[in-house]
Coordinates of C-alpha atoms in Angstrom, one line a residue:
M1 CA 0.0 0.0 0.0
S2 CA 1.2 3.5 -0.8
V3 CA -0.4 6.8 0.6
N4 CA 0.5 9.8 -1.6
G5 CA 3.5 7.8 -2.9
V6 CA 4.8 6.7 0.6
S7 CA 4.8 2.9 0.7
S8 CA 4.1 0.6 3.6
E9 CA 3.7 -3.2 3.6
V10 CA 0.4 -4.5 5.0
A11 CA 0.1 -8.0 6.4
I12 CA -3.1 -9.7 5.4
T13 CA -3.7 -12.5 7.8
N14 CA -4.8 -16.0 6.8
V15 CA -8.6 -16.2 7.3
T16 CA -9.7 -19.5 8.8
T17 CA -13.0 -18.8 10.6
S18 CA -14.8 -16.5 8.2
T19 CA -14.4 -15.1 4.7
W20 CA -13.6 -11.5 5.6
A21 CA -11.2 -9.9 8.1
T22 CA -9.5 -6.6 8.7
S23 CA -5.8 -5.6 8.8
Q24 CA -4.4 -2.5 10.4
A25 CA -2.4 -0.4 7.9
G26 CA -1.0 2.2 10.1
S27 CA -1.3 6.0 10.5
F28 CA -0.6 8.5 7.8
A29 CA -0.7 12.3 7.4
L30 CA -3.3 13.2 4.9
T31 CA -3.7 16.5 3.0
A32 CA -6.7 18.0 1.1
S33 CA -6.4 15.5 -1.8
N34 CA -4.9 12.1 -1.3
T35 CA -4.3 8.9 -3.2
I36 CA -4.2 5.4 -1.6
T37 CA -2.8 2.7 -3.9
L38 CA -2.9 -1.1 -3.2
S39 CA -0.4 -3.2 -5.2
N40 CA -0.1 -6.9 -5.8
D41 CA 2.9 -8.0 -3.7
W42 CA 2.1 -11.6 -2.7
G43 CA -1.3 -11.5 -4.5
W44 CA -4.2 -14.0 -4.2
Y45 CA -6.4 -12.1 -1.9
F46 CA -9.6 -10.0 -2.1
I47 CA -10.0 -6.4 -1.0
D48 CA -13.5 -5.3 -0.1
S49 CA -13.1 -1.8 1.4
I50 CA -10.7 0.7 3.0
T51 CA -11.7 2.4 6.2
V52 CA -10.1 5.8 6.9
S53 CA -10.7 7.5 10.2
P54 CA -9.0 10.2 12.2
T55 CA -6.2 8.9 14.3
P56 CA -7.1 9.5 18.0
V57 CA -4.9 12.3 19.2
A58 CA -3.2 10.9 22.3
P59 CA -1.5 13.3 24.6
I60 CA 2.3 13.5 23.9
V61 CA 4.1 11.4 26.5
V62 CA 7.1 13.4 27.8
V63 CA 9.8 11.5 29.6
D64 CA 11.8 13.4 32.2
V65 CA 15.4 12.2 31.7
T66 CA 17.2 14.7 33.9
N67 CA 18.4 12.0 36.2
G68 CA 18.1 9.2 33.7
A69 CA 15.0 7.3 32.6
K70 CA 13.6 4.6 30.4
A71 CA 11.3 5.7 27.5
E72 CA 9.0 3.1 26.0
A73 CA 8.9 3.3 22.2
E74 CA 5.2 2.4 22.0
N75 CA 4.4 5.6 23.8
G76 CA 6.1 7.7 21.2
I77 CA 4.6 9.4 18.1
L78 CA 4.2 6.7 15.4
N79 CA 4.5 7.5 11.7
G80 CA 3.8 4.6 9.4
V81 CA 4.5 2.1 12.1
T82 CA 2.4 0.1 14.6
V83 CA 2.6 -1.4 18.1
G84 CA 3.4 -5.1 18.2
T85 CA 3.2 -7.7 20.9
T86 CA 4.0 -11.0 19.1
T87 CA 7.7 -11.3 20.0
A88 CA 7.9 -12.1 23.7
G89 CA 10.3 -10.5 26.1
Y90 CA 9.6 -6.8 25.4
S91 CA 9.4 -4.1 28.0
G92 CA 6.3 -2.1 28.7
T93 CA 3.0 -2.8 26.8
G94 CA 4.6 -3.6 23.4
F95 CA 7.2 -2.6 20.8
V96 CA 7.2 -0.6 17.6
Q97 CA 7.2 -2.6 14.4
G98 CA 6.6 -2.0 10.7
F99 CA 9.7 -0.1 9.7
D100 CA 9.5 -0.9 6.0
A101 CA 9.0 2.5 4.2
A102 CA 11.8 5.1 4.1
T103 CA 9.8 7.6 6.1
D104 CA 8.5 5.2 8.8
S105 CA 9.5 6.5 12.2
V106 CA 8.9 6.7 16.0
T107 CA 9.5 10.0 17.8
I108 CA 10.0 10.1 21.6
T109 CA 9.8 13.4 23.6
L110 CA 12.4 13.9 26.3
Y111 CA 12.6 16.6 29.0
S112 CA 15.9 17.8 30.5
A113 CA 16.1 20.4 33.3
K114 CA 19.3 21.8 31.7
Q115 CA 21.4 21.5 28.6
A116 CA 23.4 18.4 29.1
L117 CA 24.9 15.3 27.4
Y118 CA 23.1 12.0 27.8
D119 CA 24.1 8.5 26.8
V120 CA 21.6 6.6 24.6
V121 CA 21.0 2.9 24.5
V122 CA 18.3 1.4 22.3
G123 CA 16.5 -1.9 23.1
Y124 CA 15.7 -3.7 19.9
A125 CA 15.1 -7.0 18.1
A126 CA 16.7 -7.8 14.7
I127 CA 15.1 -11.1 13.9
Y128 CA 15.5 -10.6 10.2
G129 CA 19.3 -10.1 10.3
G130 CA 21.6 -7.2 11.2
K131 CA 20.1 -3.8 10.4
Q132 CA 20.6 -0.1 10.8
T133 CA 18.3 2.7 12.0
S134 CA 18.8 6.5 11.6
M135 CA 18.6 8.5 14.9
S136 CA 18.0 12.2 14.8
L137 CA 17.7 14.8 17.6
N138 CA 15.2 17.7 17.4
G139 CA 14.6 17.0 13.7
A140 CA 18.3 17.3 12.7
G141 CA 21.1 14.9 11.9
G142 CA 20.7 11.3 11.2
A143 CA 23.3 9.1 12.9
N144 CA 23.4 5.5 11.8
I145 CA 22.8 3.1 14.7
V146 CA 23.8 -0.6 14.1
F147 CA 21.4 -3.3 15.3
A148 CA 23.4 -6.6 15.4
D149 CA 21.6 -9.7 14.2
T150 CA 19.5 -11.5 16.9
T151 CA 18.1 -14.1 14.6
T152 CA 19.8 -17.0 16.4
A153 CA 20.1 -15.5 19.8
A154 CA 18.4 -17.2 22.8
N155 CA 16.8 -13.8 23.5
P156 CA 15.7 -11.8 20.4
W157 CA 16.0 -8.6 22.3
A158 CA 19.3 -6.8 22.7
N159 CA 20.7 -3.4 23.4
A160 CA 22.6 -1.1 21.0
T161 CA 24.8 1.8 22.0
A162 CA 23.6 4.9 20.2
G163 CA 26.2 7.3 21.4
Q164 CA 25.4 10.6 23.1
V165 CA 22.9 13.4 22.5
L166 CA 23.1 17.0 23.7
L167 CA 19.7 17.8 25.1
N168 CA 18.5 21.4 25.4
A169 CA 16.9 22.6 28.6
G170 CA 13.2 21.8 28.2
N171 CA 11.6 19.4 25.7
N172 CA 13.5 17.6 23.0
T173 CA 12.6 14.9 20.4
I174 CA 14.6 11.9 19.5
S175 CA 13.5 10.0 16.4
F176 CA 14.3 6.7 14.8
T177 CA 13.7 6.4 11.1
S178 CA 13.7 3.2 8.9
N179 CA 17.2 3.3 7.2
W180 CA 17.5 -0.4 6.5
G181 CA 14.2 -1.2 8.2
W182 CA 12.8 -4.5 9.3
Y183 CA 13.6 -4.4 13.0
F184 CA 11.6 -3.8 16.2
I185 CA 12.3 -1.0 18.7
D186 CA 11.2 -1.6 22.3
V187 CA 12.7 0.9 24.6
V188 CA 15.3 3.7 24.8
Y189 CA 17.5 4.2 27.9
I190 CA 18.7 7.8 28.5
T191 CA 21.2 8.4 31.2
P192 CA 23.4 11.5 32.0
S193 CA 26.8 11.1 30.5
P194 CA 29.6 11.0 33.0
A195 CA 32.6 13.3 32.6
P196 CA 35.0 11.6 30.1
A197 CA 37.8 9.8 31.8
P198 CA 41.4 10.5 30.7
H199 CA 42.4 8.3 27.7
Q200 CA 44.9 5.5 28.5
V201 CA 46.7 5.3 25.2
T202 CA 50.5 4.9 25.5
S203 CA 53.2 5.5 22.9
S204 CA 53.8 1.8 22.4
L205 CA 53.3 0.4 19.0
V206 CA 52.5 -3.2 18.1
V207 CA 55.5 -3.6 15.7
P208 CA 58.8 -3.9 17.6
N209 CA 61.7 -1.6 16.8
V210 CA 59.8 0.7 14.4
L211 CA 61.7 3.4 12.5
P212 CA 62.2 6.6 14.6
V213 CA 60.1 8.5 12.1
T214 CA 57.2 6.0 12.6
Q215 CA 57.3 6.5 16.3
A216 CA 57.5 10.3 15.7
L217 CA 54.3 10.2 13.6
F218 CA 52.4 8.3 16.3
N219 CA 53.7 10.6 19.0
K220 CA 52.5 13.6 17.1
L221 CA 49.0 12.1 16.9
L222 CA 49.1 11.1 20.5
S223 CA 50.2 14.6 21.7
K224 CA 46.9 16.1 20.5
Y225 CA 44.6 13.2 21.4
G226 CA 41.9 14.3 23.8
S227 CA 42.9 18.0 23.6
G228 CA 39.9 19.0 21.6
Q229 CA 42.0 19.2 18.4
I230 CA 41.6 17.0 15.3
F231 CA 44.0 16.4 12.4
S232 CA 42.5 17.1 9.0
G233 CA 43.0 14.8 6.0
Q234 CA 42.0 14.5 2.4
S235 CA 41.9 11.4 0.1
E236 CA 44.0 11.7 -3.0
L237 CA 46.6 14.4 -3.9
A238 CA 44.5 15.9 -6.6
D239 CA 41.8 16.8 -4.0
V240 CA 44.4 18.2 -1.7
A241 CA 45.2 20.5 -4.6
W242 CA 41.5 21.3 -4.9
L243 CA 41.3 22.3 -1.3
E244 CA 44.3 24.5 -1.6
A245 CA 42.9 26.2 -4.7
N246 CA 39.3 26.6 -3.3
V247 CA 39.6 26.8 0.4
G248 CA 43.2 28.0 0.7
K249 CA 44.3 25.4 3.3
T250 CA 46.3 22.2 3.1
P251 CA 45.2 19.2 5.2
A252 CA 47.8 17.5 7.5
I253 CA 47.2 14.0 6.1
V254 CA 46.8 12.7 2.6
G255 CA 44.9 9.4 2.1
L256 CA 46.1 7.1 -0.7
D257 CA 45.4 3.7 -2.1
M258 CA 47.5 0.7 -3.0
M259 CA 44.7 -0.5 -5.3
E260 CA 46.5 -0.1 -8.7
Y261 CA 49.5 -2.1 -7.5
S262 CA 47.2 -5.2 -7.1
P263 CA 48.7 -7.8 -9.4
S264 CA 45.4 -8.8 -10.9
R265 CA 45.0 -5.1 -11.9
V266 CA 48.6 -4.8 -13.2
L267 CA 47.7 -7.8 -15.4
Y268 CA 45.2 -5.6 -17.3
G269 CA 47.5 -2.6 -17.5
S270 CA 47.1 -0.7 -14.3
V271 CA 50.1 1.4 -13.2
G272 CA 50.2 2.5 -9.6
T273 CA 51.5 6.0 -8.9
S274 CA 50.4 6.6 -5.3
V275 CA 53.9 5.9 -3.9
E276 CA 55.1 8.9 -5.9
D277 CA 52.2 10.9 -4.5
A278 CA 53.2 9.8 -0.9
I279 CA 56.8 10.9 -1.5
T280 CA 55.6 14.2 -2.8
F281 CA 53.4 15.0 0.1
D282 CA 55.9 13.7 2.6
A283 CA 58.4 16.2 1.2
R284 CA 56.0 18.9 2.2
N285 CA 56.1 17.7 5.8
G286 CA 52.7 16.0 5.5
M287 CA 51.5 12.7 6.9
V288 CA 50.6 9.7 4.8
A289 CA 47.7 7.2 5.2
Y290 CA 47.0 4.2 3.0
Q291 CA 44.2 1.7 2.4
W292 CA 44.3 -1.1 -0.2
H293 CA 41.3 -1.9 -2.4
W294 CA 42.7 -5.3 -3.0
N295 CA 41.6 -6.7 -6.3
A296 CA 41.1 -10.4 -5.6
P297 CA 44.2 -12.5 -6.4
S298 CA 42.3 -14.8 -8.8
H299 CA 38.9 -15.9 -10.0
L300 CA 37.7 -12.5 -11.2
I301 CA 34.3 -12.5 -12.8
N302 CA 35.6 -10.1 -15.5
N303 CA 32.6 -9.9 -17.9
D304 CA 30.7 -7.0 -19.4
T305 CA 28.6 -6.5 -16.2
V306 CA 31.4 -7.1 -13.6
P307 CA 34.7 -6.1 -15.2
W308 CA 38.1 -6.9 -13.8
W309 CA 38.5 -3.6 -12.1
K310 CA 35.6 -4.4 -9.7
G311 CA 37.6 -7.3 -8.4
F312 CA 37.8 -6.0 -4.9
Y313 CA 34.0 -6.2 -4.4
S314 CA 32.4 -9.4 -3.1
Y315 CA 30.6 -9.8 -6.3
G316 CA 33.7 -9.1 -8.4
S317 CA 35.2 -12.6 -7.9
T318 CA 34.6 -16.1 -6.6
F319 CA 37.8 -16.0 -4.5
N320 CA 36.8 -18.1 -1.5
L321 CA 38.9 -16.8 1.4
T322 CA 37.9 -19.5 3.9
A323 CA 38.7 -22.3 1.4
V324 CA 42.0 -20.6 0.5
L325 CA 43.2 -20.2 4.1
A326 CA 42.4 -23.9 4.7
A327 CA 44.7 -24.9 1.8
P328 CA 48.1 -23.3 2.4
T329 CA 49.7 -25.4 -0.3
S330 CA 47.2 -24.4 -3.0
E331 CA 47.9 -22.1 -6.0
D332 CA 45.3 -19.6 -4.7
Y333 CA 47.1 -19.3 -1.4
A334 CA 50.4 -18.7 -3.1
L335 CA 48.8 -16.0 -5.2
M336 CA 47.4 -14.4 -2.1
I337 CA 50.8 -14.3 -0.5
S338 CA 52.3 -13.0 -3.7
D339 CA 49.8 -10.2 -3.7
M340 CA 50.9 -9.2 -0.2
D341 CA 54.5 -9.3 -1.3
A342 CA 53.7 -7.0 -4.2
I343 CA 52.3 -4.4 -1.9
A344 CA 55.1 -4.9 0.6
T345 CA 57.5 -4.0 -2.2
Q346 CA 55.8 -0.6 -2.5
L347 CA 55.7 -0.1 1.3
L348 CA 59.4 -0.9 1.3
R349 CA 60.0 1.9 -1.2
L350 CA 58.4 4.2 1.4
Q351 CA 60.4 2.7 4.1
A352 CA 63.6 3.4 2.1
A353 CA 62.5 7.0 1.8
N354 CA 61.9 7.2 5.6
I355 CA 58.2 7.7 5.2
P356 CA 55.9 6.3 7.9
V357 CA 52.4 5.1 6.9
L358 CA 49.1 4.9 8.7
W359 CA 48.3 1.5 7.2
R360 CA 44.7 0.4 7.0
P361 CA 44.3 -3.0 5.3
L362 CA 41.1 -5.0 4.9
H363 CA 39.0 -1.9 5.5
E364 CA 35.2 -1.9 6.1
A365 CA 35.4 -5.7 6.4
D366 CA 32.2 -6.1 8.5
G367 CA 30.2 -4.5 5.7
T368 CA 30.9 -7.6 3.7
W369 CA 30.8 -5.7 0.4
F370 CA 34.5 -6.5 -0.1
W371 CA 35.8 -10.0 -0.7
W372 CA 38.0 -10.1 2.4
G373 CA 34.9 -9.6 4.5
A374 CA 32.5 -11.8 2.5
Y375 CA 33.3 -15.0 4.4
G376 CA 32.8 -13.8 7.9
P377 CA 35.0 -12.5 10.8
E378 CA 37.0 -15.6 11.4
S379 CA 38.5 -15.7 7.9
C380 CA 39.0 -12.0 7.8
V381 CA 40.8 -11.9 11.1
A382 CA 43.0 -14.8 10.0
L383 CA 43.9 -12.9 6.8
Y384 CA 44.7 -9.7 8.7
R385 CA 47.0 -11.5 11.2
L386 CA 48.7 -13.4 8.3
M387 CA 49.4 -10.1 6.6
F388 CA 50.7 -8.6 9.8
D389 CA 53.1 -11.5 10.2
R390 CA 54.2 -11.4 6.6
F391 CA 54.8 -7.7 6.6
T392 CA 56.4 -7.5 10.0
N393 CA 58.5 -10.7 10.3
H394 CA 59.2 -11.6 6.6
H395 CA 59.5 -8.2 5.0
K396 CA 60.8 -6.4 8.1
L397 CA 58.5 -3.4 7.5
R398 CA 59.0 -0.9 10.3
N399 CA 57.3 2.1 8.9
L400 CA 53.7 1.0 9.4
I401 CA 51.2 2.0 12.1
W402 CA 48.4 -0.6 11.9
V403 CA 44.8 0.8 11.6
W404 CA 41.8 -1.5 12.0
N405 CA 38.6 -0.3 10.5
S406 CA 35.5 -1.9 12.2
V407 CA 33.4 -1.3 15.3
T408 CA 32.1 -4.8 15.6
P409 CA 33.8 -6.8 18.3
S410 CA 33.7 -10.2 16.6
W411 CA 35.7 -8.8 13.7
Y412 CA 38.5 -7.3 15.9
P413 CA 41.9 -8.9 15.1
G414 CA 43.3 -8.2 18.6
D415 CA 45.2 -5.7 20.7
D416 CA 48.5 -7.2 19.7
V417 CA 48.2 -6.3 16.0
V418 CA 46.3 -3.0 16.1
D419 CA 47.6 0.4 16.9
I420 CA 44.6 2.6 15.9
L421 CA 40.9 1.9 15.6
G422 CA 38.7 3.6 13.0
Y423 CA 35.2 4.0 11.6
D424 CA 34.3 5.1 8.0
S425 CA 31.4 7.6 8.4
Y426 CA 28.9 8.2 5.6
P427 CA 25.9 9.7 7.4
P428 CA 22.8 11.1 5.6
L429 CA 23.2 14.4 3.7
G430 CA 23.4 17.4 6.0
D431 CA 24.5 15.5 9.0
H432 CA 27.8 16.9 10.3
G433 CA 27.4 15.4 13.8
P434 CA 30.0 13.9 16.1
V435 CA 29.6 10.2 15.0
S436 CA 29.1 9.7 18.7
A437 CA 27.7 6.1 18.6
Q438 CA 30.7 4.7 16.8
Y439 CA 33.1 6.8 18.9
Q440 CA 31.7 5.2 22.0
Q441 CA 31.8 1.7 20.5
L442 CA 35.5 2.1 19.4
I443 CA 36.5 3.5 22.9
A444 CA 34.9 0.4 24.4
L445 CA 36.4 -2.0 21.8
G446 CA 39.9 -0.8 22.5
K447 CA 39.3 -0.3 26.2
D448 CA 40.3 3.3 25.7
K449 CA 43.9 2.2 25.1
K450 CA 43.9 2.8 21.3
L451 CA 43.6 6.0 19.3
V452 CA 40.3 6.3 17.5
T453 CA 39.9 7.9 14.1
L454 CA 37.7 8.6 11.1
P455 CA 39.9 7.2 8.2
E456 CA 37.1 8.0 5.7
V457 CA 34.2 10.5 6.0
G458 CA 31.6 11.6 3.5
N459 CA 30.3 14.5 5.6
I460 CA 33.1 16.2 7.6
P461 CA 32.1 16.4 11.3
D462 CA 31.5 19.9 12.6
P463 CA 34.4 20.7 15.0
D464 CA 32.1 22.8 17.2
I465 CA 29.9 19.7 17.8
L466 CA 32.9 17.5 18.3
K467 CA 33.9 19.6 21.2
L468 CA 30.4 19.7 22.8
Y469 CA 30.3 15.9 22.6
H470 CA 33.8 15.3 23.8
A471 CA 34.3 13.1 20.6
D472 CA 38.1 13.0 20.6
W473 CA 38.6 11.6 17.1
S474 CA 42.3 11.8 16.3
Y475 CA 41.9 12.6 12.6
F476 CA 39.5 12.6 9.7
V477 CA 40.1 11.9 6.0
T478 CA 37.5 13.2 3.6
W479 CA 36.7 10.9 0.7
N480 CA 37.6 12.3 -2.8
G481 CA 35.7 13.6 -5.8
E482 CA 32.1 14.8 -5.2
F483 CA 32.5 14.4 -1.4
I484 CA 34.9 17.3 -1.3
E485 CA 34.6 19.1 -4.7
T486 CA 30.8 19.7 -4.8
E487 CA 28.2 21.4 -2.6
T488 CA 26.3 18.1 -2.0
Y489 CA 28.1 16.7 1.0
N490 CA 30.2 19.5 2.3
P491 CA 29.2 23.0 1.1
L492 CA 32.0 25.4 0.4
V493 CA 31.0 27.7 3.3
F494 CA 31.2 24.7 5.6
K495 CA 34.5 23.6 4.3
Q496 CA 35.8 27.1 4.9
K497 CA 34.4 27.0 8.5
V498 CA 36.2 23.6 9.1
Y499 CA 39.5 24.6 7.7
N500 CA 39.5 28.0 9.4
D501 CA 38.8 26.5 12.8
P502 CA 42.0 26.6 14.9
T503 CA 41.2 23.2 16.5
V504 CA 41.4 21.6 13.1
L505 CA 45.1 20.9 12.5
K506 CA 46.4 21.5 9.1
L507 CA 49.8 21.0 7.3
T508 CA 51.0 24.4 8.7
D509 CA 50.3 23.2 12.2
L510 CA 52.5 20.2 12.1
G511 CA 55.8 21.9 12.9
N512 CA 58.9 19.7 12.8
W513 CA 57.0 16.6 13.8
K514 CA 59.7 14.3 12.5
G515 CA 62.3 16.0 14.6
S516 CA 65.7 14.4 14.0
A517 CA 64.2 11.0 13.3
T518 CA 66.1 9.2 10.5
S519 CA 65.9 5.7 9.2
T520 CA 68.0 3.0 10.8
S521 CA 66.7 0.4 8.4
S522 CA 68.3 -0.7 5.1
A523 CA 64.8 -1.3 3.9
K524 CA 65.8 -4.7 2.6
P525 CA 63.5 -7.7 3.4
S526 CA 64.6 -11.0 4.7
S527 CA 65.2 -13.8 2.2
S528 CA 62.0 -14.6 0.5
L529 CA 60.8 -18.0 -0.6
T530 CA 59.2 -18.9 -4.0
V531 CA 57.6 -22.3 -4.2
K532 CA 56.8 -23.6 -7.7
P533 CA 54.6 -26.8 -8.2
T534 CA 56.1 -29.3 -10.6
S535 CA 54.3 -31.8 -12.7
S536 CA 55.2 -34.5 -10.1
S537 CA 53.5 -32.5 -7.4
T538 CA 56.8 -32.0 -5.5
F539 CA 58.0 -28.6 -4.7
V540 CA 61.1 -26.8 -5.9
T541 CA 62.1 -23.9 -3.8
S542 CA 64.5 -21.0 -4.4
T543 CA 65.6 -18.2 -2.0
S544 CA 66.6 -14.7 -3.0
K545 CA 67.3 -11.3 -1.5
S546 CA 64.2 -9.9 -3.3
S547 CA 61.3 -8.0 -2.0
S548 CA 59.4 -11.0 -3.3
T549 CA 57.3 -11.5 -6.3
S550 CA 54.3 -9.4 -7.4
K551 CA 52.2 -12.2 -8.7
T552 CA 53.3 -15.8 -9.3
S553 CA 51.7 -19.0 -10.3
S554 CA 53.8 -20.8 -7.8
T555 CA 52.4 -22.5 -4.7
S556 CA 53.6 -21.4 -1.3
S557 CA 53.4 -23.7 1.7
K558 CA 53.8 -20.9 4.3
S559 CA 51.6 -21.6 7.3
S560 CA 49.3 -19.0 8.7
S561 CA 51.0 -19.2 12.1
K562 CA 52.7 -16.2 13.7
S563 CA 56.1 -17.7 13.0
S564 CA 58.2 -15.9 10.4
S565 CA 59.6 -19.2 9.2
T566 CA 58.3 -20.9 6.0
S567 CA 57.6 -24.6 6.1
K568 CA 58.4 -26.9 3.2
T569 CA 57.4 -30.3 2.1
S570 CA 59.8 -33.1 2.7
S571 CA 60.4 -33.4 -1.1
A572 CA 61.4 -29.8 -1.4
T573 CA 64.9 -29.1 -2.6
S574 CA 66.7 -25.8 -2.3
S575 CA 68.8 -23.9 -4.7
S576 CA 70.2 -20.4 -4.6
A577 CA 68.8 -17.9 -7.1
S578 CA 71.1 -15.6 -9.1
A579 CA 70.8 -13.2 -11.9
A580 CA 71.4 -16.1 -14.3
A581 CA 68.4 -18.1 -13.0
T582 CA 65.0 -18.0 -14.8
Q583 CA 62.1 -16.3 -13.1
V584 CA 58.6 -17.7 -13.4
H585 CA 55.6 -16.0 -15.0
W586 CA 54.4 -13.1 -12.7
G587 CA 57.7 -13.2 -10.8
Q588 CA 59.8 -10.1 -10.1
C589 CA 62.6 -9.8 -12.5
G590 CA 64.1 -6.4 -11.8
G591 CA 64.0 -3.1 -9.9
S592 CA 66.0 -1.0 -7.5
N593 CA 68.4 -3.2 -5.4
W594 CA 67.0 -6.3 -7.0
A595 CA 69.5 -9.2 -6.8
G596 CA 67.3 -12.1 -8.0
P597 CA 66.6 -13.6 -11.5
T598 CA 66.4 -11.1 -14.4
I599 CA 65.7 -13.6 -17.1
C600 CA 62.0 -14.6 -17.6
E601 CA 60.8 -18.0 -18.5
A602 CA 59.8 -18.7 -22.2
G603 CA 56.8 -16.8 -23.4
T604 CA 57.2 -13.9 -20.9
A605 CA 59.2 -10.7 -20.9
C606 CA 60.6 -8.5 -18.1
V607 CA 58.4 -5.4 -17.9
A608 CA 59.0 -2.3 -15.8
V609 CA 55.8 -2.1 -13.9
S610 CA 56.8 0.7 -11.5
P611 CA 60.1 2.0 -12.8
P612 CA 62.7 2.1 -11.4
W613 CA 61.5 0.1 -8.4
Y614 CA 59.8 -2.9 -9.8
S615 CA 59.8 -5.1 -12.9
Q616 CA 57.7 -8.3 -13.4
C617 CA 57.6 -11.2 -15.8
L618 CA 54.5 -10.7 -18.0

């Protein structure tokens, strides 16, 4: 059913005792002339009549939350939703259901004796899978609140942290609107927010013996954490230039991507240039952050509908992470390791240039829209820890500060492999709020012993609101293109307000953050292992002083344990690689400081993929 174009699903019950029955369709705001349309949906029913009657005007229930209170959702103002009682275990006289149209909402009126911050917790049921709702205060904003799946839980009812709200003295309204829809809201708990405790973050990093400049970067971030200041950042060097030309300011951080260095993109002609961009921005005294839109190592769909360059999406390949991790001697596992080695090669270039990196791999995993998150938290965590081991123990990377990008506890790789926690914020248009719910969730996830950040934002948070909410985000990085260059997400006047705010730290505010820090690393990895399957299913291994291959058809038998050693089958034989040896298809064949094979096997040629640093047999 739709009323003036606003849709809502109506449940028509199965009639067993008589031919005709009635179904409640909800409450709607009508104007002078209105249209009600009933569409097929399941079909196979009769409709006899529609009864329209004025909704009884119940007095608005105002909940005094000055000292904390529980507000029953069913007592709120309902728009397109109804009160349900069929799912046992709810509080009060019922719960609110029927969130299926975009405008469906429940609004609760709260009274506060003074302007103050309050913590918000929502009692909900998500029996149709994990969902999100939009929460707004006094008709403004639209923070996304995550309702974790309760489908298989012993109790369908659970609580979700919704962050904080700043209530005015007097009456306020808090509304919950569909967003994903298909959930129940039972009750909202409002309690006065305690004064924030001092953060417990120390200067220790998870990688041992980092470069002095890596420690200097973290120390700079830490020195401002909790001070009411936030470091500014912008994705892509081209959009840094746009900010400089149109706003007149330069952000402190540039966000870059290792995407084009993915070997399955290089295969189709991609040429990465972001390392050069990092070197350029570092030379200006800026800070560098990286994510990796990792094109799947193999099994790309690659058709007219889903081309190869969408290979980082879940639908872009059939690469089964769980199966690959369970088969460490398989070709796909070897390709996965080889992909990591290709990116390590680029990170080693930055290490050689004494450039530290805020490294954010496997980002947004719990969204499951990328292949590394498509097979659940266990596989994703195993992959993250495998990468950490490979980069730290095998390649000896000491210029990385490891950033994890999820608020969901079941996806967390562990305190021992994470330095910084982050959330990618893309709220509804016009919402420049503090992202309070996710801030509180990350503080809890890291036990307030990790820095928390906004590695990607669509809408930049308003620095004035951040201070009111004590939301001590360390830094933000605005996404590129339309998110920064147009009026849609961040109007020019707002961008000017943000970048003229003295608490928003820019490139000119960094000072000599590196100090006298210089590299103590030769930036050379430990000996790498290439394992090539032979026709007799034995393994032939070779060692070299390379930064490892970019993409190889060989099979690696490296285990996913935390050991830096590489296991080999009993039939493996070892031989020393030299410049006279032959490199396999996809293997590295040249580049700066390369000491391995430079001759490619028959049918392939040594191609400079990222000159002068990296050449590959293609």
